[in-house]
mmCIF file of C-alpha atoms in Angstrom:
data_model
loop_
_atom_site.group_PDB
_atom_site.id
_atom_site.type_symbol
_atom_site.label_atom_id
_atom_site.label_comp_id
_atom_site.label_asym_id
_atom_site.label_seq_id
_atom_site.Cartn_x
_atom_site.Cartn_y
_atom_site.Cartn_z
ATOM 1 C CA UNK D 1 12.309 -23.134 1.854
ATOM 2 C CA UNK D 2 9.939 -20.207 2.477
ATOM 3 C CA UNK D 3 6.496 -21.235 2.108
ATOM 4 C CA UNK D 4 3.894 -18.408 -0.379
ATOM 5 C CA UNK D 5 2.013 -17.442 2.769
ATOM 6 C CA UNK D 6 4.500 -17.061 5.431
ATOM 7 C CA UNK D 7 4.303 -14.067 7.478
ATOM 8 C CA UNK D 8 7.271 -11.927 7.980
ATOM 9 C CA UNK D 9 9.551 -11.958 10.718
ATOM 10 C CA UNK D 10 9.281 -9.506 13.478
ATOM 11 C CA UNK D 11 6.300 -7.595 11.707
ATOM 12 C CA UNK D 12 4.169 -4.760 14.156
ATOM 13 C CA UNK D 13 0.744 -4.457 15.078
ATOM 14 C CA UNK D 14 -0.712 -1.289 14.778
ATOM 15 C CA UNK D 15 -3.990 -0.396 16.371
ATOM 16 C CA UNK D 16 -5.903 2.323 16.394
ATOM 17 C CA UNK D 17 -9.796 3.450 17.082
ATOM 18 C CA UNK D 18 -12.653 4.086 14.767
ATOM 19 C CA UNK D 19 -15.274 4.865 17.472
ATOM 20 C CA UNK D 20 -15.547 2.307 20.260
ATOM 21 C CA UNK D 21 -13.990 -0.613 17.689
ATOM 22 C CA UNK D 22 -9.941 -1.400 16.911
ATOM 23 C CA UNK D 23 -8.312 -1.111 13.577
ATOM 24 C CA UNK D 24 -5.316 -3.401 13.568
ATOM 25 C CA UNK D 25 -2.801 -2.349 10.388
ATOM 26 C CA UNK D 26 0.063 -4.886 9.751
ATOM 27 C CA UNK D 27 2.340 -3.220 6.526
ATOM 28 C CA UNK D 28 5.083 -5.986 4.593
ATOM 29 C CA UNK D 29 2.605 -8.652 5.856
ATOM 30 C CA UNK D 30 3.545 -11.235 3.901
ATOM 31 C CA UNK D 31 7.725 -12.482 3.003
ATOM 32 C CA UNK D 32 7.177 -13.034 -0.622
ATOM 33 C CA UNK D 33 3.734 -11.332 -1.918
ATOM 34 C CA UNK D 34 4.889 -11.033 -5.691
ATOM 35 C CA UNK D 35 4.518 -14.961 -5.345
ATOM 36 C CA UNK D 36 1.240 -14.895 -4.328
ATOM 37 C CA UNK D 37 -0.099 -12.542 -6.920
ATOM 38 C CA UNK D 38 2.302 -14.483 -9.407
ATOM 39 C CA UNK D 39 0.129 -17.478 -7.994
ATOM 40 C CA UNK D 40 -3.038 -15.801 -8.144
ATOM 41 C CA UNK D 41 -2.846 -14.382 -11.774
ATOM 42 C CA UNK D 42 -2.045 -17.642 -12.562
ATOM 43 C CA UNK D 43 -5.146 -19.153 -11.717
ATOM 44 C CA UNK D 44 -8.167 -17.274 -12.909
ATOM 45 C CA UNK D 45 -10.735 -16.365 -10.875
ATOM 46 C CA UNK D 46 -14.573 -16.635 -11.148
ATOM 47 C CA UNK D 47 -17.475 -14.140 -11.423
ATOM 48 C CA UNK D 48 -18.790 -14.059 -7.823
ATOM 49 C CA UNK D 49 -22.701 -15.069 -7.871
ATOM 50 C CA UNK D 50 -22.519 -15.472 -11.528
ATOM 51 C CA UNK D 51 -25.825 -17.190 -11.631
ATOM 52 C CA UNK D 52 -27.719 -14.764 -9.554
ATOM 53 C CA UNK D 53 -30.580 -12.686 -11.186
ATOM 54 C CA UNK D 54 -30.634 -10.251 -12.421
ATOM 55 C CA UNK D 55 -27.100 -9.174 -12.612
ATOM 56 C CA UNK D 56 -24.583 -7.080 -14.442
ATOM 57 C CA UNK D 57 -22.238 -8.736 -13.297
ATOM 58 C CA UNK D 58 -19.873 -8.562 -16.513
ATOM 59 C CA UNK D 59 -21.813 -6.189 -18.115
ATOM 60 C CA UNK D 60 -20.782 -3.227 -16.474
ATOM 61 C CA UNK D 61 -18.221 -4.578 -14.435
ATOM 62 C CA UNK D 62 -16.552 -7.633 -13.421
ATOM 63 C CA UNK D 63 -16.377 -9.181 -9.822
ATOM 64 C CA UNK D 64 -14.634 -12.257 -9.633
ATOM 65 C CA UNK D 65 -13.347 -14.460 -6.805
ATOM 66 C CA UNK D 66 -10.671 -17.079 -5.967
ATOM 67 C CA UNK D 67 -12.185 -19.594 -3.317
ATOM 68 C CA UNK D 68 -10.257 -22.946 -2.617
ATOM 69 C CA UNK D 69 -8.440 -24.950 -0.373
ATOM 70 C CA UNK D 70 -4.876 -24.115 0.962
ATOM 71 C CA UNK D 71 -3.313 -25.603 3.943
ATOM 72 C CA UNK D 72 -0.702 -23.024 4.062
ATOM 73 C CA UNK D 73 -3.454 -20.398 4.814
ATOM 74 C CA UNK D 74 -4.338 -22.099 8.092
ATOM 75 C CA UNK D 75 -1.833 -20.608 9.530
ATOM 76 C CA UNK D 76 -2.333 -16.779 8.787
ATOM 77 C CA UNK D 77 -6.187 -17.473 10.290
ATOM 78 C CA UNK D 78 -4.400 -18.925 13.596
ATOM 79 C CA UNK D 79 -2.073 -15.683 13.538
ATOM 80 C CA UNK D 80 -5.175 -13.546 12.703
ATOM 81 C CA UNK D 81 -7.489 -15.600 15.644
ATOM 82 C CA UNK D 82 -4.983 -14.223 18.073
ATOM 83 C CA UNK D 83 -5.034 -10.512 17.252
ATOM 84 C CA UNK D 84 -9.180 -10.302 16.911
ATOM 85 C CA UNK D 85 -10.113 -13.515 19.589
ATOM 86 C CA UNK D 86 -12.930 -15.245 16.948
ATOM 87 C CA UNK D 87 -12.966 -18.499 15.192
ATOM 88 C CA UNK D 88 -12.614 -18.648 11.094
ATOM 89 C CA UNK D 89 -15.983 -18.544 9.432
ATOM 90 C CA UNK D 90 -14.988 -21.568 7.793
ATOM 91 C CA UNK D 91 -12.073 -24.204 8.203
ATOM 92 C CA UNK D 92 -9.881 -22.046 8.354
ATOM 93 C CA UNK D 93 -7.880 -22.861 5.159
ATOM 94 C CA UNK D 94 -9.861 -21.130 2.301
ATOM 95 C CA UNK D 95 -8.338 -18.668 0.004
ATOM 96 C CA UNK D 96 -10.611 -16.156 -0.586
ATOM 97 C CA UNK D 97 -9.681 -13.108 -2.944
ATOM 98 C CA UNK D 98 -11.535 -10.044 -4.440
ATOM 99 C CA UNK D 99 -10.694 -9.088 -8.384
ATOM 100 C CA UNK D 100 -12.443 -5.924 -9.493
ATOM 101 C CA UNK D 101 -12.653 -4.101 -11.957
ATOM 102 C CA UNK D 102 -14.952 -1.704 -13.686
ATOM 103 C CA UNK D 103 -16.421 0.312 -16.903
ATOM 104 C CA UNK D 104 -16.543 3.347 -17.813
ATOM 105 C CA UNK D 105 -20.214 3.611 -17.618
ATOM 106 C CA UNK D 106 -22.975 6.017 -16.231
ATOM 107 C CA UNK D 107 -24.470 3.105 -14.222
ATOM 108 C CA UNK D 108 -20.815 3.054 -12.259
ATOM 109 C CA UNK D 109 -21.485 6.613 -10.766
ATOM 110 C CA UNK D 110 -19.398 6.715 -8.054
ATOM 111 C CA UNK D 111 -19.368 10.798 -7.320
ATOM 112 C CA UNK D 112 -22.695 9.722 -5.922
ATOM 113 C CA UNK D 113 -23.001 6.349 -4.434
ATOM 114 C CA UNK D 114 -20.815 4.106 -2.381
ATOM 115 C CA UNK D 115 -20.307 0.465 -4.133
ATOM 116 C CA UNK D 116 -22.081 -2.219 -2.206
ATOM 117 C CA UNK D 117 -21.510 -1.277 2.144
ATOM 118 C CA UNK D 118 -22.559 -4.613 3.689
ATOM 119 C CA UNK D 119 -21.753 -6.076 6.860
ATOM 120 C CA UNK D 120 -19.863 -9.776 7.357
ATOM 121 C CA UNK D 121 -19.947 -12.302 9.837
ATOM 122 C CA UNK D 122 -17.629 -10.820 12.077
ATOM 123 C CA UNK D 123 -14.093 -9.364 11.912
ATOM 124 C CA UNK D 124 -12.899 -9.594 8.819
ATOM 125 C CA UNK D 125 -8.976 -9.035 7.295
ATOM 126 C CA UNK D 126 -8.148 -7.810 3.662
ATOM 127 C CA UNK D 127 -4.335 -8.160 2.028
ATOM 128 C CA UNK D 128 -3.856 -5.539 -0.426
ATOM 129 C CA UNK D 129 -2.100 -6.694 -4.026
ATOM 130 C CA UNK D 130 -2.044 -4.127 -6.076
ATOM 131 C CA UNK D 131 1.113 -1.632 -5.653
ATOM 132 C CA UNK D 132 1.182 1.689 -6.097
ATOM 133 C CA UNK D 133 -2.660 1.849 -5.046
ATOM 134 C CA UNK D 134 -2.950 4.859 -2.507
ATOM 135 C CA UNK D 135 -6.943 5.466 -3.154
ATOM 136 C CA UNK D 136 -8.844 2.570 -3.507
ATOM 137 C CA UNK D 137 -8.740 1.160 0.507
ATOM 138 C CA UNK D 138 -11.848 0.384 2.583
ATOM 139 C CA UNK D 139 -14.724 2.267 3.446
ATOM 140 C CA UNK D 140 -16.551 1.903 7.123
ATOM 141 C CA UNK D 141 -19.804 3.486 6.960
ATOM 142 C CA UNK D 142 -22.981 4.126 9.420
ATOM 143 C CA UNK D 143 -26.057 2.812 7.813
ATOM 144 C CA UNK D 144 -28.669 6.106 8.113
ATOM 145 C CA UNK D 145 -31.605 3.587 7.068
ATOM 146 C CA UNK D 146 -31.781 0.573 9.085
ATOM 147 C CA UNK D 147 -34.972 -0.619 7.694
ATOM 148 C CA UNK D 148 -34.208 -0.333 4.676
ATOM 149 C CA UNK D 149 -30.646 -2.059 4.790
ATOM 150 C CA UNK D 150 -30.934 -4.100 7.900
ATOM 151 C CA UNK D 151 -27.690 -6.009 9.171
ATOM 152 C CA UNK D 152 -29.195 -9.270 9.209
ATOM 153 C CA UNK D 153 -29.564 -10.468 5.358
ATOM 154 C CA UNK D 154 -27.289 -7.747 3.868
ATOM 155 C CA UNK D 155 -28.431 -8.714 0.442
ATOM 156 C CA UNK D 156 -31.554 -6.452 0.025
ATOM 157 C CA UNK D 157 -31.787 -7.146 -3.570
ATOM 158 C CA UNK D 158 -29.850 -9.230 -5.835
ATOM 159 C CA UNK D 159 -26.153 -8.241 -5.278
ATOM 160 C CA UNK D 160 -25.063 -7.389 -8.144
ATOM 161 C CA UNK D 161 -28.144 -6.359 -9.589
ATOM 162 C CA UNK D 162 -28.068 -2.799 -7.463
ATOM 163 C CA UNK D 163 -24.500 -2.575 -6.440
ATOM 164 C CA UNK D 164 -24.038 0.990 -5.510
ATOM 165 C CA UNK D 165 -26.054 2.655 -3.031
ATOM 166 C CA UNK D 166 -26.702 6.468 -2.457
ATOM 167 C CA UNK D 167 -23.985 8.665 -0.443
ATOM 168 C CA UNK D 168 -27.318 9.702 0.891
ATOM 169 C CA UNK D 169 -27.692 6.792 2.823
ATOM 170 C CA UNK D 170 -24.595 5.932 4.554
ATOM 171 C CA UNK D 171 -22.421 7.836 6.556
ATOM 172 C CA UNK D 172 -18.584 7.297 6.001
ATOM 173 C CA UNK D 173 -16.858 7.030 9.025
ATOM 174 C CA UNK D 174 -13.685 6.406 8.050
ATOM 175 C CA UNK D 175 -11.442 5.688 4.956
ATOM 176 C CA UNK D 176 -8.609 2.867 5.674
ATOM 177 C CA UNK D 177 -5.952 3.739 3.567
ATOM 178 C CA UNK D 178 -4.506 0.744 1.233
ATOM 179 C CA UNK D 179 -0.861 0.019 0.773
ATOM 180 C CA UNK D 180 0.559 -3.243 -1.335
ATOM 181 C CA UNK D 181 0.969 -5.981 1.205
ATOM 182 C CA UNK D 182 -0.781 -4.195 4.077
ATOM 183 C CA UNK D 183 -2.951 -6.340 6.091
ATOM 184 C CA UNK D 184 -6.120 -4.723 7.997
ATOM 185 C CA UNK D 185 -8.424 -6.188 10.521
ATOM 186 C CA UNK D 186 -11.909 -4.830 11.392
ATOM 187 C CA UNK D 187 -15.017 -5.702 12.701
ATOM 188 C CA UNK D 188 -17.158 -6.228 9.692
ATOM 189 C CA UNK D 189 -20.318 -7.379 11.820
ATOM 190 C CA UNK D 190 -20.308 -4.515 13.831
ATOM 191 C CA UNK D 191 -19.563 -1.467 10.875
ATOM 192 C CA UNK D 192 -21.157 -1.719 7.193
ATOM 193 C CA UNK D 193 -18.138 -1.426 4.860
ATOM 194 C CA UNK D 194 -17.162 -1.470 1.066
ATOM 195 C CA UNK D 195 -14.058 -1.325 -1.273
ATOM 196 C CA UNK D 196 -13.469 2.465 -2.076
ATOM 197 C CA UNK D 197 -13.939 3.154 -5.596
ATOM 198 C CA UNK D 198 -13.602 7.028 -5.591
ATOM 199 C CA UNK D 199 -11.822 7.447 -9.215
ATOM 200 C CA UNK D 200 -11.307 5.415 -12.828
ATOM 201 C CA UNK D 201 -7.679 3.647 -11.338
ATOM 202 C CA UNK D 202 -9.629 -0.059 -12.331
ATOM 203 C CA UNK D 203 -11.452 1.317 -14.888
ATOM 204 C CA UNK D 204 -9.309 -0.487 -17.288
ATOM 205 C CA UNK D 205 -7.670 -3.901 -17.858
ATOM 206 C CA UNK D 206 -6.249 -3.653 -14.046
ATOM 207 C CA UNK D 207 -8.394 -5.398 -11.554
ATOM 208 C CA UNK D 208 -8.106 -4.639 -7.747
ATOM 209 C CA UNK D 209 -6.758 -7.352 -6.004
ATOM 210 C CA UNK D 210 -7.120 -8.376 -2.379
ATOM 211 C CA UNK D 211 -7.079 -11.484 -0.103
ATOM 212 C CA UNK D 212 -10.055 -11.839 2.013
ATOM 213 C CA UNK D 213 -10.544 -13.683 5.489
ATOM 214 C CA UNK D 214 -13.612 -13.909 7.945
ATOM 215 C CA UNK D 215 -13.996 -14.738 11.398
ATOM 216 C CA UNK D 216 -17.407 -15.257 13.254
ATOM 217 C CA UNK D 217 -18.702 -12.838 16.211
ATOM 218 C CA UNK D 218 -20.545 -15.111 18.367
ATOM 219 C CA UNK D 219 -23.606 -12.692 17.739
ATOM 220 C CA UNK D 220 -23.643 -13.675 14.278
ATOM 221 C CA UNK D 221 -26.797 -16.055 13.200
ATOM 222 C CA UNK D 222 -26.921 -17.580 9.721
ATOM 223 C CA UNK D 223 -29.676 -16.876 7.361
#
């Protein structure tokens, strides 16, 4: 029987530079990924940071996660731990997702700002869900004001209280391109990044989906 997060069989590692730092693509990561969405739909997810204020969070937009417990997932971490060489930031068997999705609102200007760039504890891998999604990938960006956005404590003000910050201030580096079931793998300590919303595609009643997991640079310090 073919477990919801088994890898495929023979799948390649692709690798390329942005800078100094690797980009490792995997594409048809996962055997069966219409059972994990199937899965995922089925259980809803939460507003991320729902009680954190102020927020419009659900107000103009709606960020919502999936974190729990699944021993399955232990084993795409070990696979992961191999390619990058850091620990889990947790146990190692957390499902972690992203749902997003937007309105059609002046405060969601993205011609002019980037949504959220922010830096994690270390590397950090994203599954893309949705299909026929050729846009809305993930941004790496050079942070042109360090003392205002410092790496340490990437929350300057409550997240979701001043989500998108001005194209003014960051520098994209480079755009990775999503595909449905592509995995990529990046150092999120070293590079501020962000989901890519560049048009109205979740605008709607679609949300953008994505499995999230983090590993821990030994540079990284808790707050």
């Amino acid at each position: 029987m073919i477990k919801m997060f088994e890898l495929n069989d023979n799948i390649t590692i692709k690798e390329y530079l942005v800078e100094d730092s690797p980009v490792y693509t995997i594409d048809n990561f996962y055997k069966n990924p219409e059972k994990i969405v199937s899965f995922l739909l089925k259980n809803e997810p939460e507003f991320h940071k729902i009680d954190e204020y102020p927020s419009f969070n659900s107000i103009y937009f709606e960020d919502k996660r999936h974190e729990f417990k699944y021993d399955e997932v232990s084993k795409v971490y070990e696979f992961l731990k191999s390619i990058c060489k850091q620990n889990p930031y947790t146990d190692g068997e957390e499902i972690v997702t992203n749902f997003f999705k937007f309105k059609k609102n002046s405060f969601n200007d993205y011609t002019n700002n980037y949504w959220f760039p922010h830096t994690d504890y270390g590397y950090t891998a994203i599954i893309y869900l949705n299909e026929n999604d050729f846009y809305s990938g993930t941004n790496l960006y050079k942070n042109l004001n360090p003392n205002e956005y410092p790496a340490t404590g990437a929350y300057w003000t409550p997240e979701h209280y001043e989500p998108w910050k001005s194209k003014e201030k960051f520098e994209l580096i480079h755009s990775i391109e999503p595909k449905y079931n592509r995995m990529i793998l990046f150092d999120g300590f070293k590079y501020y990044h962000g989901m890519n919303i560049c048009n109205d595609d979740y605008s709607g009643e679609t949300y953008r989906m994505n499995q999230a997991l983090f590993f821990r640079d030994v540079n990284y310090i808790d707050n």
